[in-house]
PDB file of C-alpha atoms in Angstrom:
ATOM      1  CA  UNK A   1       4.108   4.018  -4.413  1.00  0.00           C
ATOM      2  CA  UNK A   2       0.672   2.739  -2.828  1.00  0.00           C
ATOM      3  CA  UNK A   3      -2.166   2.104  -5.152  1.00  0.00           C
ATOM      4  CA  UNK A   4      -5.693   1.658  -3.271  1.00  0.00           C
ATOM      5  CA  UNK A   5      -8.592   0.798  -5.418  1.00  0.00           C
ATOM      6  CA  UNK A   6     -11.841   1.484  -4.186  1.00  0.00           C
ATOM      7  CA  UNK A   7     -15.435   1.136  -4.686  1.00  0.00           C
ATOM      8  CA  UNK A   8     -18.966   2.295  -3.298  1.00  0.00           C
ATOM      9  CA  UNK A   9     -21.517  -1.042  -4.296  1.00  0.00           C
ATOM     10  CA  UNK A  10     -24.807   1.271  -3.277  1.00  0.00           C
ATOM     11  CA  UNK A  11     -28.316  -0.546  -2.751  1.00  0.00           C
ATOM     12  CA  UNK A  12     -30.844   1.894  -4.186  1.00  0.00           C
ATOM     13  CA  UNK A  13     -30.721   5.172  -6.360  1.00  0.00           C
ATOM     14  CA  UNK A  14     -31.995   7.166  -2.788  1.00  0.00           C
ATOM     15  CA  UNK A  15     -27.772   6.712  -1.890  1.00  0.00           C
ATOM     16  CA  UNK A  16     -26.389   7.868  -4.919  1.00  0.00           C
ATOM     17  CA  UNK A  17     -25.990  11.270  -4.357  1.00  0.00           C
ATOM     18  CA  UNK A  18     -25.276  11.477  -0.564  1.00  0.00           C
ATOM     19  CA  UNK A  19     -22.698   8.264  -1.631  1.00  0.00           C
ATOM     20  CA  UNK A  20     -21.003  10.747  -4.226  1.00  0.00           C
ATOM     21  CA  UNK A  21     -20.825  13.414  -1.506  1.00  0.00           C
ATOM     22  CA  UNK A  22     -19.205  11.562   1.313  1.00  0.00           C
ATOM     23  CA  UNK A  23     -16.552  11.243  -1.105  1.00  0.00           C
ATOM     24  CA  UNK A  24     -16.547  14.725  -2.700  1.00  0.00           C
ATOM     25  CA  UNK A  25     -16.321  15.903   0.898  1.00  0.00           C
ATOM     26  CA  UNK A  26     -12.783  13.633   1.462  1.00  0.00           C
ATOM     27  CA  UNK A  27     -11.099  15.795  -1.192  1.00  0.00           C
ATOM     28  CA  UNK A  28      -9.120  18.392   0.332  1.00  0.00           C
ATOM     29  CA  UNK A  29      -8.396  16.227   3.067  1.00  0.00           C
ATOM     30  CA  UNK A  30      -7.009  13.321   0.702  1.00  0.00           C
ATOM     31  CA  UNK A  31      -5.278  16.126  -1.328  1.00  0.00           C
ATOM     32  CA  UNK A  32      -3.966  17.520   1.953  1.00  0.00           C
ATOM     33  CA  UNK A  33      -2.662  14.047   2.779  1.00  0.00           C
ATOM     34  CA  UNK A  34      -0.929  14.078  -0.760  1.00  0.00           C
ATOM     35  CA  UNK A  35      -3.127  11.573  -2.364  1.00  0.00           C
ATOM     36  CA  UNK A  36      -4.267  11.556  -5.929  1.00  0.00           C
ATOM     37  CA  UNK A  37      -6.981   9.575  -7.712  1.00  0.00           C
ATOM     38  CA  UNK A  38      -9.042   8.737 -10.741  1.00  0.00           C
ATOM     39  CA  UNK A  39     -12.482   8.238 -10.386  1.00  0.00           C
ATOM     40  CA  UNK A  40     -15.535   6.957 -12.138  1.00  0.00           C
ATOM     41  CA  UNK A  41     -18.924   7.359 -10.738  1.00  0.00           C
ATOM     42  CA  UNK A  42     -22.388   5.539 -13.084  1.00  0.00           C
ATOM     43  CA  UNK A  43     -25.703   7.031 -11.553  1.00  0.00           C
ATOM     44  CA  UNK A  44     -27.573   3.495 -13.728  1.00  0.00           C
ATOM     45  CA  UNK A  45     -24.663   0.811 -12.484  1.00  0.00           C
ATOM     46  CA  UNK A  46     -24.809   2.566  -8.736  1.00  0.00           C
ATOM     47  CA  UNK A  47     -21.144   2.597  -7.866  1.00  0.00           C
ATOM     48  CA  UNK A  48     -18.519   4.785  -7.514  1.00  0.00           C
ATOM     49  CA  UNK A  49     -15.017   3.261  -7.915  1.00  0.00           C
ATOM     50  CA  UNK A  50     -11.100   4.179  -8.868  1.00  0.00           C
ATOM     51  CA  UNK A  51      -7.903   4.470  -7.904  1.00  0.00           C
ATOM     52  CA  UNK A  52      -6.025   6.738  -5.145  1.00  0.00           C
ATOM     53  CA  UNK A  53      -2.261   6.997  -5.078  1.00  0.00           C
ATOM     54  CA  UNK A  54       0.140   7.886  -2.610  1.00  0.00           C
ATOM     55  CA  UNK A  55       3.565   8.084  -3.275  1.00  0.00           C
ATOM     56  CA  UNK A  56       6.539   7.725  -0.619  1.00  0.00           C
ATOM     57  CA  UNK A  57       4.817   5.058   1.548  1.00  0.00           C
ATOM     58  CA  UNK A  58       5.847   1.729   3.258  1.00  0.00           C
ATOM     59  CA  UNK A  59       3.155   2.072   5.918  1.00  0.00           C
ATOM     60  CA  UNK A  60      -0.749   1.929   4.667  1.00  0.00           C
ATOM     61  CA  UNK A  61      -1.933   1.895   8.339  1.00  0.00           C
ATOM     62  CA  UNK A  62      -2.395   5.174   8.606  1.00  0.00           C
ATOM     63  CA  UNK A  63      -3.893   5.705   5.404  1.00  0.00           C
ATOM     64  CA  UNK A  64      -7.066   3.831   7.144  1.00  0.00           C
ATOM     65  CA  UNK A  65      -7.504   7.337   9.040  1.00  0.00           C
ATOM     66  CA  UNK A  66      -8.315   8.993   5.895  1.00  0.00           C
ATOM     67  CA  UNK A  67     -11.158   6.662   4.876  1.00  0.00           C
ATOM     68  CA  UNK A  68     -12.487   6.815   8.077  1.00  0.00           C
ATOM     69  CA  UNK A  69     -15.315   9.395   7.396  1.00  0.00           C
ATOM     70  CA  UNK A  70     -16.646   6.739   4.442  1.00  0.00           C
ATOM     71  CA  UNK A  71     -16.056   3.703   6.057  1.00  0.00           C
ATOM     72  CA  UNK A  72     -18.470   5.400   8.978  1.00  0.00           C
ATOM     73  CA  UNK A  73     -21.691   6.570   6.423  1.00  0.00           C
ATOM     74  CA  UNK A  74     -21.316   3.161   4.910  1.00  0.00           C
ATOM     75  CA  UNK A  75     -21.797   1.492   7.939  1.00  0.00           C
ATOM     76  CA  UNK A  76     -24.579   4.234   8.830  1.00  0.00           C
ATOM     77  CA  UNK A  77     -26.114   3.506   5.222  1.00  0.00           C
ATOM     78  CA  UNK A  78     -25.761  -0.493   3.991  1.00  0.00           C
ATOM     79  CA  UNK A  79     -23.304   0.835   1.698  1.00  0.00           C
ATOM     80  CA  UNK A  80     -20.496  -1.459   0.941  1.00  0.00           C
ATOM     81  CA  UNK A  81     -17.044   0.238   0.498  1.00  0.00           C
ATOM     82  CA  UNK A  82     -14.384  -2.072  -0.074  1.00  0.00           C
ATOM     83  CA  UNK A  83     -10.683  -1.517  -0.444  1.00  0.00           C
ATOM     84  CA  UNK A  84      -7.418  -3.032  -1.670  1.00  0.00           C
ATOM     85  CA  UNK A  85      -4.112  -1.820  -1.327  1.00  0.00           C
ATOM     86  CA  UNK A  86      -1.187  -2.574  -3.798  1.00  0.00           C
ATOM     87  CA  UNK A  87       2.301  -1.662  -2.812  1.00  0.00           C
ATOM     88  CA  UNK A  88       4.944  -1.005  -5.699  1.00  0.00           C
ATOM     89  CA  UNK A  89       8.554  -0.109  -6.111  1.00  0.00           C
ATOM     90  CA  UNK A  90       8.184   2.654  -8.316  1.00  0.00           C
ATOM     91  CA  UNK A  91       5.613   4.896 -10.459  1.00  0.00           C
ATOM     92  CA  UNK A  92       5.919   2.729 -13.705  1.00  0.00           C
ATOM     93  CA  UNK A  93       5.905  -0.188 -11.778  1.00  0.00           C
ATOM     94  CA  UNK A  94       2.076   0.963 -10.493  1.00  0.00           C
ATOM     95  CA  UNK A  95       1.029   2.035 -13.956  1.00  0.00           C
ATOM     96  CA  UNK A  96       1.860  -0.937 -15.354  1.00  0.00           C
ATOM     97  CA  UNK A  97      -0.020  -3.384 -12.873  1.00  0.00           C
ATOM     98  CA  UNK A  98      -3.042  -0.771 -11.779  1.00  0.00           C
ATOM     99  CA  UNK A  99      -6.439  -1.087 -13.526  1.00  0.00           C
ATOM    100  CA  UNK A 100      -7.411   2.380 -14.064  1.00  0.00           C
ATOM    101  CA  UNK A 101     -11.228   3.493 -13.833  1.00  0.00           C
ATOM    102  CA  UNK A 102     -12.671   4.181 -17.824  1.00  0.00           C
ATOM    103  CA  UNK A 103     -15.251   6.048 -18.958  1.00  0.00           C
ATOM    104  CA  UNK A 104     -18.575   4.054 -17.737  1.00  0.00           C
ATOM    105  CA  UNK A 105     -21.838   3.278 -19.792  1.00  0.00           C
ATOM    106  CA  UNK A 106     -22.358   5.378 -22.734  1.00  0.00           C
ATOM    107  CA  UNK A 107     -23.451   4.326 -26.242  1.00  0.00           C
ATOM    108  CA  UNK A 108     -23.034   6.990 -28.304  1.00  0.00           C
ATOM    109  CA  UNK A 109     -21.434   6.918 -31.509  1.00  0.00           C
ATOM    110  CA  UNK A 110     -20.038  10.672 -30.535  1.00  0.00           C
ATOM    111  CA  UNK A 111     -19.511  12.194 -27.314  1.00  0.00           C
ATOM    112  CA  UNK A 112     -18.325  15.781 -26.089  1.00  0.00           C
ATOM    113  CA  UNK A 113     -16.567  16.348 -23.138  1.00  0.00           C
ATOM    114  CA  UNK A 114     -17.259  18.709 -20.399  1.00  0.00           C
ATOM    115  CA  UNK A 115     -14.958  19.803 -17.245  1.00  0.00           C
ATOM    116  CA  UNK A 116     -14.758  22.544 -14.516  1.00  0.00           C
ATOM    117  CA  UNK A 117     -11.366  22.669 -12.015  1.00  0.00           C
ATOM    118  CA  UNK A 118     -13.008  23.142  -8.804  1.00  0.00           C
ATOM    119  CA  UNK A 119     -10.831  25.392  -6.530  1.00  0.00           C
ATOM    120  CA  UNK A 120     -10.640  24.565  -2.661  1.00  0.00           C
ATOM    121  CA  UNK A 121     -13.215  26.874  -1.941  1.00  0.00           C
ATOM    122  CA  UNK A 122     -15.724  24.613  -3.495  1.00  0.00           C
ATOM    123  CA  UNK A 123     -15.720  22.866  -0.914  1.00  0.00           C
ATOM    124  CA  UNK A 124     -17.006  24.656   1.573  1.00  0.00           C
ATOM    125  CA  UNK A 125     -20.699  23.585   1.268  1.00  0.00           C
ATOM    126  CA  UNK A 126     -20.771  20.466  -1.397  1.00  0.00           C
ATOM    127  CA  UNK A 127     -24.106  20.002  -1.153  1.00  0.00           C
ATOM    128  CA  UNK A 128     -25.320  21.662  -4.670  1.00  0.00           C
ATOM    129  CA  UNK A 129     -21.964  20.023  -5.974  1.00  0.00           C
ATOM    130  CA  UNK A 130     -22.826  16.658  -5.384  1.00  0.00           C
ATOM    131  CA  UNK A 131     -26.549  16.943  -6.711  1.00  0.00           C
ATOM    132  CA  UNK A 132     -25.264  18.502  -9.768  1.00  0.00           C
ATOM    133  CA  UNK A 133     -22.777  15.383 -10.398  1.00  0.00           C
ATOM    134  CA  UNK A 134     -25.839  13.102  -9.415  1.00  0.00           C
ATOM    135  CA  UNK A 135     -28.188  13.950 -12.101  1.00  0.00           C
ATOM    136  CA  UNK A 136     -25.345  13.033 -14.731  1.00  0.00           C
ATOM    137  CA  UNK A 137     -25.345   9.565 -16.056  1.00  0.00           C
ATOM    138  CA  UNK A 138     -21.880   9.337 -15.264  1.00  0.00           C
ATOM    139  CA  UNK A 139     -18.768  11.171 -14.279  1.00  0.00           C
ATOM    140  CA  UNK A 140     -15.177  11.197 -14.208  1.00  0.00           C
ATOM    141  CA  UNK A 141     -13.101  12.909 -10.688  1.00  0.00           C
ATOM    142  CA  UNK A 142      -9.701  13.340 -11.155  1.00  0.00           C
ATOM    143  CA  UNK A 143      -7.820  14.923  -7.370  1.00  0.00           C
ATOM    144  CA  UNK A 144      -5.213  17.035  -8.539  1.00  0.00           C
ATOM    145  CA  UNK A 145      -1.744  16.655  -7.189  1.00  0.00           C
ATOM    146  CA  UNK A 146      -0.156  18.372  -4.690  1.00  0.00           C
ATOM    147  CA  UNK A 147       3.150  18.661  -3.250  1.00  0.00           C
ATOM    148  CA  UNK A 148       5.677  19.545  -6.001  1.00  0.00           C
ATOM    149  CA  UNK A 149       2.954  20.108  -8.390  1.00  0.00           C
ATOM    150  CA  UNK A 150       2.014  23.272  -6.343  1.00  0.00           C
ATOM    151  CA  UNK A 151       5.160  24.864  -6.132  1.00  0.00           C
ATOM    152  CA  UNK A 152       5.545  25.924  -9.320  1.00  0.00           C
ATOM    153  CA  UNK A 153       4.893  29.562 -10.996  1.00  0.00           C
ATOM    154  CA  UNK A 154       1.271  29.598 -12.324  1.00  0.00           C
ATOM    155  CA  UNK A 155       2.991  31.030 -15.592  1.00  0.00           C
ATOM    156  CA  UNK A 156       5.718  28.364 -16.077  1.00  0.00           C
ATOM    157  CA  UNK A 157       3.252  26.544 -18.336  1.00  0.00           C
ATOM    158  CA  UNK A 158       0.876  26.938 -20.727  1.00  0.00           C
ATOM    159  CA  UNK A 159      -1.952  25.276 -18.566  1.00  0.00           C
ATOM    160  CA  UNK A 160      -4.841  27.772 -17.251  1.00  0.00           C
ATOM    161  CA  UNK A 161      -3.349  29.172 -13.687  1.00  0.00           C
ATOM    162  CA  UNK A 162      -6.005  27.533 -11.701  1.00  0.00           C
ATOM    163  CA  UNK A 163      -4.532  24.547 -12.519  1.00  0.00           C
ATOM    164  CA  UNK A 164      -1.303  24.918 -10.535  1.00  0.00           C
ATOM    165  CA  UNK A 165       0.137  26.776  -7.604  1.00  0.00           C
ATOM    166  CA  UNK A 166      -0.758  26.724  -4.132  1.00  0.00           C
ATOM    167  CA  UNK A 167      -3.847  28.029  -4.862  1.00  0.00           C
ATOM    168  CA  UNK A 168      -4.695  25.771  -7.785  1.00  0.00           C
ATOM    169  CA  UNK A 169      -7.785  23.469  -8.132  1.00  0.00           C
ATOM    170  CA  UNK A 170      -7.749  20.292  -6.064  1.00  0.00           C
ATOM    171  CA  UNK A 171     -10.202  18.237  -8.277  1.00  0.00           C
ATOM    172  CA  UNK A 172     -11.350  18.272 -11.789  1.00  0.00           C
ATOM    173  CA  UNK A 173     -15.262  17.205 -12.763  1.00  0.00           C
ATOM    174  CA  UNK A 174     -15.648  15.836 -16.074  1.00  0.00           C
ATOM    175  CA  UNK A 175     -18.566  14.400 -18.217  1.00  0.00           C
ATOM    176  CA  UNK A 176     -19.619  13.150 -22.205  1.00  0.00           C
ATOM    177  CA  UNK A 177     -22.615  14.092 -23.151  1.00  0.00           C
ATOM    178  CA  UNK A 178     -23.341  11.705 -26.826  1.00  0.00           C
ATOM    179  CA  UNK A 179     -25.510  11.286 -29.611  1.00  0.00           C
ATOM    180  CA  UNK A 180     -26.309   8.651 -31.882  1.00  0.00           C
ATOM    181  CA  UNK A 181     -24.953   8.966 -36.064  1.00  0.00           C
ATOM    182  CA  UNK A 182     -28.618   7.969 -37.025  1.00  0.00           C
ATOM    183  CA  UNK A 183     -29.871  11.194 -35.522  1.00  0.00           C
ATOM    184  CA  UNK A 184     -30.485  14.028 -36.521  1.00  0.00           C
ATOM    185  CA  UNK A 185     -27.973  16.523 -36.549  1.00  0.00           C
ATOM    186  CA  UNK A 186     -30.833  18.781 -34.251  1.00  0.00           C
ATOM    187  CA  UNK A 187     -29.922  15.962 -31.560  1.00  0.00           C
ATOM    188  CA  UNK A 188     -26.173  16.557 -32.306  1.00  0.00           C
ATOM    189  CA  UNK A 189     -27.044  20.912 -31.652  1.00  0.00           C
ATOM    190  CA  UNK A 190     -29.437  20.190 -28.572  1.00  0.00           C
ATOM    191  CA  UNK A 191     -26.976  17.879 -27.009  1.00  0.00           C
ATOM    192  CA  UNK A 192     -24.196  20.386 -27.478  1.00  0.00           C
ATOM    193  CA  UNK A 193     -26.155  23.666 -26.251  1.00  0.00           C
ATOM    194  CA  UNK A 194     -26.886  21.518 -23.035  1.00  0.00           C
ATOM    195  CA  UNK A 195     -23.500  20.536 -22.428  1.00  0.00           C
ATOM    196  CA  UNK A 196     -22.726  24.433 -22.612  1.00  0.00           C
ATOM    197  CA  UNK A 197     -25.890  25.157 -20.254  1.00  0.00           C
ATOM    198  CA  UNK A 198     -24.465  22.585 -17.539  1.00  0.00           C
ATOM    199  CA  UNK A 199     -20.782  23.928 -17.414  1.00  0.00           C
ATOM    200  CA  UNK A 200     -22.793  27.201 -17.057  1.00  0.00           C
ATOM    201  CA  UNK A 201     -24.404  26.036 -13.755  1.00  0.00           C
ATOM    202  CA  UNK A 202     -21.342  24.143 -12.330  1.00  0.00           C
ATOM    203  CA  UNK A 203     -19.676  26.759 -13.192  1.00  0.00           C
ATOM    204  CA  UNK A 204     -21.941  29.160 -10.509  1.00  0.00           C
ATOM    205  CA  UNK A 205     -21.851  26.338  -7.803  1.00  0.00           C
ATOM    206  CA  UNK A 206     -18.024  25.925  -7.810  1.00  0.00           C
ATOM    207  CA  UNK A 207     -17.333  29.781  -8.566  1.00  0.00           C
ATOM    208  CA  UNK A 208     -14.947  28.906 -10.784  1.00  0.00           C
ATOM    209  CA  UNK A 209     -14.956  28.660 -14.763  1.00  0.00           C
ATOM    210  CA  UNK A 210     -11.477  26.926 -15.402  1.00  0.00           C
ATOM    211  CA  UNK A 211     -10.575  24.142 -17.342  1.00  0.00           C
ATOM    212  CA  UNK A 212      -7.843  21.966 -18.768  1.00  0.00           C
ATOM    213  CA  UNK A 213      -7.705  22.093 -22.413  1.00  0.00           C
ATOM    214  CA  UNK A 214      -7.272  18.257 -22.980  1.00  0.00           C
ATOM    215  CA  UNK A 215     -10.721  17.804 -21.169  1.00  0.00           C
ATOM    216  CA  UNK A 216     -12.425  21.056 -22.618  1.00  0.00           C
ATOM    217  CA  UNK A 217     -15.399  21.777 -24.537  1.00  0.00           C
ATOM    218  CA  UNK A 218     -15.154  22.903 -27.553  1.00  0.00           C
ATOM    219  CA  UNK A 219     -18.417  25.139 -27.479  1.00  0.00           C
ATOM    220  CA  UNK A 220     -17.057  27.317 -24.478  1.00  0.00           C
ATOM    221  CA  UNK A 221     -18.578  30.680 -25.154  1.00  0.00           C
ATOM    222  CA  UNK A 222     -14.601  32.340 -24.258  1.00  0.00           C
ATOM    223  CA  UNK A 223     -12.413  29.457 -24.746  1.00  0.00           C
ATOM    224  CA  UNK A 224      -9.521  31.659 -24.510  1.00  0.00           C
ATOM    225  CA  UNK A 225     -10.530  32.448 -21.117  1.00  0.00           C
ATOM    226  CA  UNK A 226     -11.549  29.102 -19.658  1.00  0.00           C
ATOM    227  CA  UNK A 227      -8.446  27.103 -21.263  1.00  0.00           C
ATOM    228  CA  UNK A 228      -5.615  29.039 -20.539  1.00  0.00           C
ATOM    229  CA  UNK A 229      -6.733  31.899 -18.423  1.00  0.00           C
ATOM    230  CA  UNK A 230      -4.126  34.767 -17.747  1.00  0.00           C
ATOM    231  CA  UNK A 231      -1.734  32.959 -19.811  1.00  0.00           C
ATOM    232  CA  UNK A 232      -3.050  32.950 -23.181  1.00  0.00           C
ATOM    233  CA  UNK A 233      -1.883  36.720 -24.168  1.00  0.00           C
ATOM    234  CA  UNK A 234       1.574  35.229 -23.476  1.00  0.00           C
ATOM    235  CA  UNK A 235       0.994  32.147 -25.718  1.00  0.00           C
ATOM    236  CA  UNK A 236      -1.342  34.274 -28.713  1.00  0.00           C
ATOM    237  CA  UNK A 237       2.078  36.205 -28.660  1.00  0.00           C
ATOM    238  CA  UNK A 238       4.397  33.776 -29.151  1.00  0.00           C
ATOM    239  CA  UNK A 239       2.125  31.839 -31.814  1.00  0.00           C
ATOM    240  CA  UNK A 240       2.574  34.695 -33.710  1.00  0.00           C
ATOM    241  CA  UNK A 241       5.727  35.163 -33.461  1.00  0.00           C
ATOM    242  CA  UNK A 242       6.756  31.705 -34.750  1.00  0.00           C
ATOM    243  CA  UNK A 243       3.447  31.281 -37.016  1.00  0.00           C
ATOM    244  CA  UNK A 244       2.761  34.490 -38.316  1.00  0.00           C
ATOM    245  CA  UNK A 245       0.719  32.704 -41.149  1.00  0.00           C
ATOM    246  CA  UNK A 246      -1.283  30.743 -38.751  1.00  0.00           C
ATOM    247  CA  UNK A 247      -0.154  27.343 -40.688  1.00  0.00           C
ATOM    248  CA  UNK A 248      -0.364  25.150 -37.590  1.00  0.00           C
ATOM    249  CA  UNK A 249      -3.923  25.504 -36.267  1.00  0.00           C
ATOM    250  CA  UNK A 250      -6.807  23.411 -34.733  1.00  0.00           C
ATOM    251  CA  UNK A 251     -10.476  24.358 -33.789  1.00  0.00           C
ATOM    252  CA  UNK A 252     -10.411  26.229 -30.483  1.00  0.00           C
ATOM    253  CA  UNK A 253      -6.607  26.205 -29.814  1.00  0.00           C
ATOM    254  CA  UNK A 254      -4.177  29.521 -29.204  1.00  0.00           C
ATOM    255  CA  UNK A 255      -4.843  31.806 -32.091  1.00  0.00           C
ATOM    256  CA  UNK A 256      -7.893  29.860 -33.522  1.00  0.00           C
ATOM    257  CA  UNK A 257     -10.193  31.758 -35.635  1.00  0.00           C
ATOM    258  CA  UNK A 258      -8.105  35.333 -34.868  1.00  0.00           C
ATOM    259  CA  UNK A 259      -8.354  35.613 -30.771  1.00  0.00           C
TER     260      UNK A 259
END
């Protein structure tokens, strides 16, 4: 299992964005290549840093070929781009020794989160993809995996569809938006309703409205819809098969408040 940790130190705010594009433009390639990774990018601290894995490798020289494209527009831009590659004998091995990226700045006493699963097709023109990630103070990219991950039936889980099979998403976009206790609770409402508002127009630039449930908003206008997708007639059945009285519940899960 090869770990590389990686990170964009950029000079001036003017970067930012096309910085956060040259590497929203290496997705499918990295996902082709069967690479993974967990990513945190902070618009105030001006880098862009996490962890790619690669499993099944002895031989990081050709993972160099990959990177090429950023190593180039740093060069091109004063941008440093550093990174270090860890070698490990197995998958537990990795998690127990790799520093993974956290959730950067924030404040907040309260946060919600916010996601979209952004298809392949997304990627076709990133342009409005990486200034919409740009204006947020900072946000999480998780590459989704490939290989056997893909070669499942979309209806073998409960996960929305779009989040496996061939034709699944290849990345996931997620962001908090917070607010302070000592505020009002209009400030808790606005925040909220513009969380909501942004999925709305992320939603329109990556033509898709999917979303894993673990990273999901709770205001979704059709939860049912964006969580589980095609699957959650199957699952609304079988929650009411084995709780007809609706005894387990939670706020926006299968069956919540009588979808």
């Amino acid at each position: 299992m090869l770990a590389i940790n990686y990170q964009y130190t950029i000079p001036n705010t003017d970067l930012y964005e096309a910085s956060l594009k040259s590497w929203i433009d290496l997705t499918p390639t990295m996902r082709d290549y069967g690479m993974t990774d967990i990513s945190a990018a902070d618009r105030t601290a001006l880098v862009i840093l996490g962890t790619v894995f690669l499993p099944n490798v002895t031989d990081v020289s050709a993972v160099d070929e990959v990177f090429a494209p950023i190593y180039q527009f740093a060069s091109d831009n004063n941008v440093t781009f550093t990174t270090t590659y860890n070698l490990y004998d197995t998958y537990w091995d990795m998690v127990k020794n790799e520093p993974l990226a956290t959730r950067p700045g924030g404040h907040e006493d309260a946060v919600v989160s916010a996601a979209r699963l952004a298809p392949r097709s997304a990627y076709a023109n990133t342009t409005a993809l990486a200034k919409f990630l740009a204006a947020l103070p900072a946000t999480y990219m998780f590459d989704t995996p490939g290989g056997k991950a893909t070669e499942f039936s979309v209806d073998s889980a409960s996960v929305n569809p779009a989040w496996r099979g061939a034709n699944g998403a290849i990345a996931e976009y997620i962001w908090y938006e917070g607010w302070t206790n000592a505020g009002p609770a209009s400030e808790q409402i606005a925040v909220r309703q513009g969380a909501v508002e942004k999925l709305k127009t992320l939603t329109e630039i990556i033509g898709s409205d999917a979303v894993y449930s673990n990273e999901a908003n709770p205001d979704e206008d059709y939860f049912p819809h964006n969580f589980w997708g095609s699957n959650y007639d199957r699952l609304l059945q079988i929650k009411k098969k084995y709780d007809p009285k609706r005894l387990l519940t939670c706020n926006v899960c299968v069956g919540w408040n009588g979808y």
